[in-house]
Coordinates of C-alpha atoms in Angstrom, one line a residue:
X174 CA 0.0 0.0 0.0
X175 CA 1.4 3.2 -1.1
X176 CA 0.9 5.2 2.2
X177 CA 0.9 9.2 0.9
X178 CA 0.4 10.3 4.5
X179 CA 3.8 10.0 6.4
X180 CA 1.3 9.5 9.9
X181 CA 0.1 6.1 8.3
X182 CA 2.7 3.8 9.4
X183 CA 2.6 0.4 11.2
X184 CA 3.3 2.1 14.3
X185 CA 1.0 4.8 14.1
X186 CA -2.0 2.5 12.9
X187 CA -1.1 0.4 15.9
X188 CA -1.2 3.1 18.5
X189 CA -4.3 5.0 16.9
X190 CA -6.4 1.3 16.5
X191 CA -4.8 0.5 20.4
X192 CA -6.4 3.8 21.8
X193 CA -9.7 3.1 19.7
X194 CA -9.8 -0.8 20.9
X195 CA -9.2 0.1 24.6
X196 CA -12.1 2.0 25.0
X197 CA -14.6 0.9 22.7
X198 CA -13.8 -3.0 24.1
X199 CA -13.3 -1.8 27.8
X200 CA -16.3 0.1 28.0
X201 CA -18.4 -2.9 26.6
X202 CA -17.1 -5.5 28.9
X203 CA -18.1 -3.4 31.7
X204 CA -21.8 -3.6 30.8
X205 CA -22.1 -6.4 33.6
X206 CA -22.0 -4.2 36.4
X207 CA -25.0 -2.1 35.3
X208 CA -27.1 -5.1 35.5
X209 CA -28.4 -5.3 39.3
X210 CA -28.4 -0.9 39.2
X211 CA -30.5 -0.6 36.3
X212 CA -32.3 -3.4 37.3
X213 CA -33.4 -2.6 40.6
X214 CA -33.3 1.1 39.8
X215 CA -35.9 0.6 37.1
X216 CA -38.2 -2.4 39.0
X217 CA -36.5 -4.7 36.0
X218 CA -35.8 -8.4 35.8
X219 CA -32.5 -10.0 34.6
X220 CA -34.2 -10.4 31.7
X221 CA -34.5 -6.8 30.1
X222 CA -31.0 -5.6 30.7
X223 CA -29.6 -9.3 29.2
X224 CA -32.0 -8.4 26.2
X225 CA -30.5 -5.0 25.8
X226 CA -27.0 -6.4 25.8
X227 CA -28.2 -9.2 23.4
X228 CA -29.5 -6.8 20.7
X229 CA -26.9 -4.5 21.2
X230 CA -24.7 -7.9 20.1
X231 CA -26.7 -8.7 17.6
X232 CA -26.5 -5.2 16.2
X233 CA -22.9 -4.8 16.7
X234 CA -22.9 -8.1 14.4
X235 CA -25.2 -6.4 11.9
X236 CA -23.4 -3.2 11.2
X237 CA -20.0 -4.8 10.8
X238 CA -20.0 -5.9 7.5
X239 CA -21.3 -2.5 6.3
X240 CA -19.0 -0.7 8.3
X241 CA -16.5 -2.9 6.9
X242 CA -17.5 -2.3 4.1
X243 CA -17.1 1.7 4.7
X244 CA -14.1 1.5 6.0
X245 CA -12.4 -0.7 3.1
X246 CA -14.2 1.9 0.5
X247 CA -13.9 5.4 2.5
X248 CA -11.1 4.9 5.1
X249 CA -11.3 3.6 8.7
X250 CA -11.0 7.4 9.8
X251 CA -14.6 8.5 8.7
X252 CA -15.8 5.1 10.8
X253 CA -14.0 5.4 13.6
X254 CA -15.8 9.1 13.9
X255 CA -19.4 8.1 13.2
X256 CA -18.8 5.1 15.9
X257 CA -17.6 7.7 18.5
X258 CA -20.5 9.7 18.3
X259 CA -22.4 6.3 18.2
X260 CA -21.5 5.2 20.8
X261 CA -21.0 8.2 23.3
X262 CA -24.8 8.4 22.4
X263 CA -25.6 5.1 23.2
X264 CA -24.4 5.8 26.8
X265 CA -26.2 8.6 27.6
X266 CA -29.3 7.0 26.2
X267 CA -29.2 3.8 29.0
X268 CA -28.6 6.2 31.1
X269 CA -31.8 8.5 30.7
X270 CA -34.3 6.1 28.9
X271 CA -36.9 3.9 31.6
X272 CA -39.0 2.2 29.3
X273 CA -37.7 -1.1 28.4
X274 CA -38.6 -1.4 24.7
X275 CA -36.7 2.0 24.1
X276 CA -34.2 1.2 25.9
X277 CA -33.4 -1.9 24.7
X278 CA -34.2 -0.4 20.7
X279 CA -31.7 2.5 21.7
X280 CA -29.0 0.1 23.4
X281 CA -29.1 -1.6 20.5
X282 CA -28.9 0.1 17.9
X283 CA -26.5 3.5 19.2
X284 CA -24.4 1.4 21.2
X285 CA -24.3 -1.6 18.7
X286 CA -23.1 0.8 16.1
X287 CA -20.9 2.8 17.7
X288 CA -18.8 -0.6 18.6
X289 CA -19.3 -1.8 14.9
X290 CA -17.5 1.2 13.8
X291 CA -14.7 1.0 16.2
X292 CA -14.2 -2.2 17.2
X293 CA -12.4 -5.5 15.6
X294 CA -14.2 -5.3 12.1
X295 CA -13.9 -1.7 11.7
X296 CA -10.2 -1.3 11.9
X297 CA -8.6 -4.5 11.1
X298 CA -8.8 -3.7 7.2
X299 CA -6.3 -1.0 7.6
X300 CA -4.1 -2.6 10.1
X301 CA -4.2 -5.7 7.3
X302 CA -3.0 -3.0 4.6
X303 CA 0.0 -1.4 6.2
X304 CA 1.6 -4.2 8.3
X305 CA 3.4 -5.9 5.7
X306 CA 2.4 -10.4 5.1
X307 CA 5.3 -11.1 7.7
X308 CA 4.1 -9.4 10.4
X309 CA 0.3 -9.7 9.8
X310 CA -0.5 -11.7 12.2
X311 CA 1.5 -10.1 14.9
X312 CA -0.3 -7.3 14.3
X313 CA -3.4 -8.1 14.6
X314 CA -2.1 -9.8 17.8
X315 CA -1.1 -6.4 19.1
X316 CA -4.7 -5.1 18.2
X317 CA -6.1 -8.0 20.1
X318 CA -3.7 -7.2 23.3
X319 CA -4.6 -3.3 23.3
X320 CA -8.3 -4.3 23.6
X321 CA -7.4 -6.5 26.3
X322 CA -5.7 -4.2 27.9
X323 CA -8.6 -1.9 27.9
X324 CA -10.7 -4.7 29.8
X325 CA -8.2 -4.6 32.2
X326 CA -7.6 -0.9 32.3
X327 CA -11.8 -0.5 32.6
X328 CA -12.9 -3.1 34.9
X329 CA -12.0 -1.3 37.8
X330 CA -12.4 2.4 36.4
X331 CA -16.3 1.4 35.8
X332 CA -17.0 -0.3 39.2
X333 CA -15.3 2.6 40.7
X334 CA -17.0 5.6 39.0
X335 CA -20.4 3.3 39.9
X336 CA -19.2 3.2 43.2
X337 CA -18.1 7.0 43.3
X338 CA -20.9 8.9 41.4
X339 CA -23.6 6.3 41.1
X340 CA -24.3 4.2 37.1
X341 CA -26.3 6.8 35.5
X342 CA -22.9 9.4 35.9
X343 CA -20.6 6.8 35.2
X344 CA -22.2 6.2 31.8
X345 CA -21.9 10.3 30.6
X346 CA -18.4 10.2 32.1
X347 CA -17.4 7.4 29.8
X348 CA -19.3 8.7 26.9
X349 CA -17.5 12.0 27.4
X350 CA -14.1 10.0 27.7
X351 CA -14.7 8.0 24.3
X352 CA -15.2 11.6 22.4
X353 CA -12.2 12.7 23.8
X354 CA -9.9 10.1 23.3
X355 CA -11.3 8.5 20.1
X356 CA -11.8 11.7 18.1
X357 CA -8.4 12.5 17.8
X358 CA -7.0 9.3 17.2
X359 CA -9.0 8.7 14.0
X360 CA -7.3 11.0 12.5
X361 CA -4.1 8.9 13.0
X362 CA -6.1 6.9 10.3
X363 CA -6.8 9.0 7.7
X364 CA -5.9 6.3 4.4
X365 CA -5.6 7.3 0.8
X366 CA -7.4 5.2 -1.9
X367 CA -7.4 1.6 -1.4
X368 CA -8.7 0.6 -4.5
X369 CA -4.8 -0.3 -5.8
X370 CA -4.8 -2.5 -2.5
X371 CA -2.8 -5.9 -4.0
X372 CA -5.2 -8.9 -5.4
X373 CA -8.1 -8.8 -8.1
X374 CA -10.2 -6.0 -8.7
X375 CA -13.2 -7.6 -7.3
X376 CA -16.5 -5.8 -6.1
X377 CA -17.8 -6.2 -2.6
X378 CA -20.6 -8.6 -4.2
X379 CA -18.1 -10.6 -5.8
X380 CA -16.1 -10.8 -2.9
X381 CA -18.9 -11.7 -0.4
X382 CA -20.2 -14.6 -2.6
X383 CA -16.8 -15.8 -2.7
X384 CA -15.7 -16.0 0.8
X385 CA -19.4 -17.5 1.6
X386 CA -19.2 -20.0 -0.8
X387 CA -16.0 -21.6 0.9
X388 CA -15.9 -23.8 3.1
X389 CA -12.9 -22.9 5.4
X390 CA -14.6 -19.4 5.8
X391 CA -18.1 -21.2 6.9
X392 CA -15.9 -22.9 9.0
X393 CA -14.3 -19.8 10.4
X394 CA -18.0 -17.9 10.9
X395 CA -19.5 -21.4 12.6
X396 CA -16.4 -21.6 15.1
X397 CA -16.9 -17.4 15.8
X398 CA -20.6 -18.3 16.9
X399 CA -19.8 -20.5 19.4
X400 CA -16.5 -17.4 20.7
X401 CA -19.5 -15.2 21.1
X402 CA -21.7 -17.0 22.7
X403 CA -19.2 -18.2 25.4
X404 CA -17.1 -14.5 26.0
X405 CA -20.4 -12.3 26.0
X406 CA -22.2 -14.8 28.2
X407 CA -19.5 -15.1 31.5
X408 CA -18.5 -11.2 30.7
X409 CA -22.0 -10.1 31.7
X410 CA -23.6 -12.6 33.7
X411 CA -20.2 -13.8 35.9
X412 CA -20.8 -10.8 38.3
X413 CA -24.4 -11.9 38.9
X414 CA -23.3 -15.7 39.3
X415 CA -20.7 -15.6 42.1
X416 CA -23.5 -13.5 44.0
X417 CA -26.1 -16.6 43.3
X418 CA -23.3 -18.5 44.8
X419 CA -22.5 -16.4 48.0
X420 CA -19.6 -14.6 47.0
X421 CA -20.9 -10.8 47.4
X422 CA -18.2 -8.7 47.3
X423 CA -18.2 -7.0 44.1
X424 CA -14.3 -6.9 44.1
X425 CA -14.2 -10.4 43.6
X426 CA -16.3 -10.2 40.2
X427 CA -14.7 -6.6 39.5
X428 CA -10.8 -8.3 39.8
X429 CA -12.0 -11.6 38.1
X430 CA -13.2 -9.3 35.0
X431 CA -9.8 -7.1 35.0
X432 CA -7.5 -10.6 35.2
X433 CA -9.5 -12.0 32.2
X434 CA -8.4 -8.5 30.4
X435 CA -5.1 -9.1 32.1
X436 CA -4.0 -12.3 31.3
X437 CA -5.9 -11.9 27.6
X438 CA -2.9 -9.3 26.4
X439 CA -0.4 -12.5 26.5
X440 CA -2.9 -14.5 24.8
X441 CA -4.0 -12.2 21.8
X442 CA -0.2 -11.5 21.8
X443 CA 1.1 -14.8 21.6
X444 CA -1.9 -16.2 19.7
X445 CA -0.5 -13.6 17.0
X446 CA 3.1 -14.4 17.2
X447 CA 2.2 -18.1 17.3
X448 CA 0.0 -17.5 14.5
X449 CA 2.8 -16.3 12.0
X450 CA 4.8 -20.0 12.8
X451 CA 2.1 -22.4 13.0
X452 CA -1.0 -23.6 11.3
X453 CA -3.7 -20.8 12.5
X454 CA -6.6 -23.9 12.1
X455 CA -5.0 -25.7 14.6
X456 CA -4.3 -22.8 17.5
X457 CA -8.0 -22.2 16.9
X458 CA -9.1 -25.2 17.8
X459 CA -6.7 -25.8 20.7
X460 CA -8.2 -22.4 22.1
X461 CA -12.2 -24.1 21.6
X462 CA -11.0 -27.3 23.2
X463 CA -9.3 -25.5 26.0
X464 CA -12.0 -23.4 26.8
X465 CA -14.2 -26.4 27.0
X466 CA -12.4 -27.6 29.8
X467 CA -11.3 -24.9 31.5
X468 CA -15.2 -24.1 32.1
X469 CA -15.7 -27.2 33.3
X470 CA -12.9 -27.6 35.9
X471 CA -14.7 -24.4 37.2
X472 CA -18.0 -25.7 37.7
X473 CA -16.5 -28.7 39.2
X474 CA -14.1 -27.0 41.4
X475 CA -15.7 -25.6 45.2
X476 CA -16.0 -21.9 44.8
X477 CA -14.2 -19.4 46.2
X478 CA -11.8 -16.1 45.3
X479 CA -9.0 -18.2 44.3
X480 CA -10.9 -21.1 42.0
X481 CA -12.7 -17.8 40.3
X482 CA -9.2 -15.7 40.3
X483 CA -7.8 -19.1 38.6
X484 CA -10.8 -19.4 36.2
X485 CA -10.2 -15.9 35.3
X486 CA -6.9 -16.3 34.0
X487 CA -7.3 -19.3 32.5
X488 CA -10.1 -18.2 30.1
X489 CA -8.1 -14.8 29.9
X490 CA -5.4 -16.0 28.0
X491 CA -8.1 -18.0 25.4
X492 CA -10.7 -14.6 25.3
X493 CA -9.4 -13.1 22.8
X494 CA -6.7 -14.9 21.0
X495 CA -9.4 -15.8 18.5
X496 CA -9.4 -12.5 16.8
X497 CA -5.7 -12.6 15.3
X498 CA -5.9 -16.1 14.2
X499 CA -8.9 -15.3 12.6
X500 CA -8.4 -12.4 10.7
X501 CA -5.0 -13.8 9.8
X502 CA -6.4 -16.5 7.8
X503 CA -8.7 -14.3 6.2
X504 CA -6.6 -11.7 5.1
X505 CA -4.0 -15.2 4.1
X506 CA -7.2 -16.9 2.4
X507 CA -9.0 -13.7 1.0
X508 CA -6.5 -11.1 0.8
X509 CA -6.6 -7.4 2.6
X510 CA -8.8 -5.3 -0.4
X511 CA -11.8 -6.8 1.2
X512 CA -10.7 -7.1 4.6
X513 CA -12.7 -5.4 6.7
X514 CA -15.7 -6.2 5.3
X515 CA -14.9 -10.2 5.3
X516 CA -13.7 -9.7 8.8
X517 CA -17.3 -8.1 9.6
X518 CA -19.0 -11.0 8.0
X519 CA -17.5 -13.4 10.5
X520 CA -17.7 -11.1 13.2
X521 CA -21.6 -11.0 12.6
X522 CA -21.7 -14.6 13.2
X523 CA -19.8 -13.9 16.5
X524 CA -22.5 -11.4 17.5
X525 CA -24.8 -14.1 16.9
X526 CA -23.7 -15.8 19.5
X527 CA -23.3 -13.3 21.8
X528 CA -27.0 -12.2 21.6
X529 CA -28.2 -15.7 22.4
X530 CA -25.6 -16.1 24.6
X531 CA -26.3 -13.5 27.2
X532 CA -30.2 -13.2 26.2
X533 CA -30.4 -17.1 26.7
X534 CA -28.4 -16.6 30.4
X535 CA -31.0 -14.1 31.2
X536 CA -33.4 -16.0 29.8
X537 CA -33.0 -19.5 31.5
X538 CA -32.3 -17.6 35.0
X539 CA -35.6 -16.5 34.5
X540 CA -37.4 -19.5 34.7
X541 CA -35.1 -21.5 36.2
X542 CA -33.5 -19.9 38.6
X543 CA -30.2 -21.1 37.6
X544 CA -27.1 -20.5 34.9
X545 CA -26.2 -24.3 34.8
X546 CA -28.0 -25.0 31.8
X547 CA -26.3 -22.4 29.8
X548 CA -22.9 -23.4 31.1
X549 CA -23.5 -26.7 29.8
X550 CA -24.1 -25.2 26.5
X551 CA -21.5 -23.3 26.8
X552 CA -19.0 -26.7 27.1
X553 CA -20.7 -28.5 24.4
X554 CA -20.1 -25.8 21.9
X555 CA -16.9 -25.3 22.8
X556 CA -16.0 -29.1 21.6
X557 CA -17.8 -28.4 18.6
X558 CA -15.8 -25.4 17.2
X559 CA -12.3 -26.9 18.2
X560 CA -13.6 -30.3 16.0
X561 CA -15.1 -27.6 13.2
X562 CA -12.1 -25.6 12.7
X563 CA -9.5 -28.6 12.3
X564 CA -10.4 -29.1 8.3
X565 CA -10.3 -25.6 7.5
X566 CA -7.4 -25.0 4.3
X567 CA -5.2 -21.5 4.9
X568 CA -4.0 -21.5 1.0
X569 CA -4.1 -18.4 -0.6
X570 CA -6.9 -18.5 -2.9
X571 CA -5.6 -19.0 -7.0
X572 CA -8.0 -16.8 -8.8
X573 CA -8.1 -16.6 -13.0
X574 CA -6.7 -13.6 -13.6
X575 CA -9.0 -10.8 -15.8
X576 CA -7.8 -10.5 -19.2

C-alpha cells in the first residue's frame, strides 16, 4: 500500500487502532456491572437488561459488515468518527431512557453501532494493509492485546465511577471519555485510496459470494458463533453468578473481569506471534477445546476467590486470542482489499452468539432460577468449534486472472 500520508505507518495504525480498541472494548465489557443498578433502579428483571445487551450484540454483528464495508471503501477514519458519536450516544441514552422497549431499541442500535465502527471489524482492514504479510498476524495480535488491555484498564475504572458517582454518571463520564480520546485518534487513520490494494479487482458482491461459498470461511463464521456465545455470556452474567453462589463482594467479580483482560494481552499476543509460525486452524481449535475444559474444571471446582481468580486467568489468556488467528487466515485466504468487510462478516456470526448467549443466560435464570444449563451449553459448543475448525485450508486462494 502506497501510504501518501507519512502519519500512516505500522506504528502509528497500531497506537491509533490501540487507543480506539481500549475504549470501545473496555467500556463494553463493563456492561455487567449495570445489570443489578439498572435493574433494581428501574423495577426490572435479569431479563431486560440481558435483552438489551443481546440486541446490542446482535447489532454490533449487523453493522459490521457494512461498516467494513465503509471503512475498506472510505477509510477507517470517517468510521472510527461516526462510531464515536455512536457510541457516546448510546451511553447517555441507557442512562436517561426507563422504558424497556426504548431502551433496549436505543442500546441496540447506538451502542451496537458505535462498537461496529470502532471495534475489531472496523479497523482491522487497515491494520491488514500497512503491516506488511510477515508481520500480519502479529499485528493483529497487538490489536487484540490493546483491547485486552482496555478490559483490564476499565474493569475497575467502571466499578469505581459506579461506586463513586452512582451508574447513571458513570455512563456520561465514559461517553465524554470516548469523544475525547477516540476523536483524535482517527485521524491517526486517515488512508488514501485503497482501490490499488494488491489482489483482483473484485466488487464487494463478488467478494462476499466468494468468501461464503468456501468452506474454510463457513468454517471460520461457525467456530466465531460459538467465541461469542461463550465470552459475551461469562462477561456479563459472571458478576451476577458468584453473588447466586454467595460470594458478594463485588471486588471479587470486578478483579476476576480485570484478570480476564489481564492475562488476555499475553494470549492475543502470543496467539498472533504463534500464528505467524504455525498452522492458524490448529491454534484455533486448541483455544475451543481449552476453553471447554477450563469451564468445566470451574463448575466442578468448590468456589471461592481463588478457583474464580484461577478461572479468570485461564479463560483470559483464550478470550481473545481468536481475533488474530482469525483475521490472519482471512486476510492469508481472501487477501486485505476486502478485509474489513470479510472480517465483519465473521464477526456477525460472533455477534450471533453473543445475543443468544447472554439473552439465553438471562433467559434461562428467569425461569429456572439457575445458569447451569447455559454453562452446559457453553462446554458442548466449545467441543464443537475446536472439532469444526481442524479441516479448515489457509492456502491463498488461485483466482483466474482478468484478461
Amino acid at each position: 500500500m502506497r501510504a501518501n500520508d507519512r502519519t500512516l505507518t505500522l506504528k502509528n495504525v497500531l497506537l491509533a487502532t490501540g487507543v480506539v480498541l481500549t475504549l470501545a472494548m473496555g467500556v463494553r465489557h463493563g456492561f455487567g456491572f449495570w445489570l443489578q443498578p439498572i435493574s433494581q433502579a428501574n423495577g426490572w428483571t435479569r431479563e431486560t437488561y440481558s435483552l438489551a445487551q443481546a440486541m446490542q450484540n446482535l447489532m454490533w454483528g449487523a453493522f459490521g459488515p457494512f461498516a467494513g464495508m465503509a471503512a475498506d471503501r472510505f477509510g477507517t477514519m470517517r468510521v472510527v468518527l461516526v462510531g464515536a458519536v455512536c457510541y457516546a450516544a448510546g451511553l447517555a441514552w441507557m442512562a436517561l431512557v426507563t422504558q424497556p422497549a426504548l431502551f433496549v431499541l436505543g442500546t441496540g442500535v447506538l451502542v451496537g453501532l458505535g462498537l461496529a465502527c470502532t471495534a475489531f471489524g472496523a479497523v482491522s482492514g487497515i491494520i491488514g494493509r500497512v503491516a506488511p504479510p510477515e508481520k500480519r498476524s502479529w499485528a493483529f495480535g497487538i490489536s487484540g492485546a490493546a483491547s485486552s488491555f482496555g478490559q483490564f484498564m476499565m474493569m475497575p475504572i467502571e466499578q469505581q465511577l459506579i461506586s463513586a458517582v452512582g451508574w447513571q454518571n458513570a455512563f456520561y463520564i465514559l461517553g465524554a471519555l470516548i469523544l475525547l480520546l477516540m476523536v483524535p485518534m482517527a485521524f491517526y487513520l486517515r488512508e488514501p485510496s485503497v482501490e490499488h490494494a494488491h489482489g483482483p479487482q473484485q466488487s464487494v458482491r463478488e467478494a462476499a459470494s466468494e468468501a461464503l461459498g468456501n468452506r474454510s470461511f463457513l468454517f471460520l463464521v461457525a467456530g466465531y458463533f460459538v467465541c461469542g456465545f461463550q465470552v459475551v455470556f461469562i462477561g456479563v452474567h459472571l458478576p451476577a453468578y458468584l453473588k447466586d453462589q454467595g460470594i458478594g463482594n463485588p471486588s471479587v467479580a470486578v478483579l476476576a473481569l480485570a484478570l480476564i483482560g489481564l492475562f488476555n494481552i499475553f494470549g492475543s499476543y502470543y496467539a498472533g506471534k504463534l500464528g505467524g509460525r504455525f498452522p492458524k486452524r490448529y491454534l484455533l481449535s486448541a483455544i475451543y477445546f481449552s476453553r471447554a475444559v477450563v469451564i468445566s474444571l470451574f463448575l466442578l471446582a468448590p468456589l471461592m476467590p481463588l478457583t474464580v481468580y484461577l478461572f479468570a486467568a485461564a479463560m483470559g489468556v483464550l478470550w481473545l486470542s481468536t481475533v488474530p488467528l482469525t483475521n490472519g487466515i482471512i486476510a492469508g485466504v481472501f487477501g486485505v482489499k476486502h478485509m474489513s468487510m470479510l472480517a465483519g462478516i465473521v464477526f456477525f456470526s460472533h455477534q450471533l452468539g453473543s445475543f443468544l448467549g447472554v439473552w439465553l443466560g438471562g433467559y434461562l435464570y428467569t425461569t429456572t432460577g439457575s445458569y447451569n444449563i447455559v454453562w452446559g451449553i457453553a462446554i458442548a459448543l466449545g467441543v464443537m468449534s475446536g472439532l469444526i475448525n481442524l479441516p479448515i485450508n489457509e492456502r491463498p486462494l488461485v483466482r483466474a486472472q482478468a484478461a
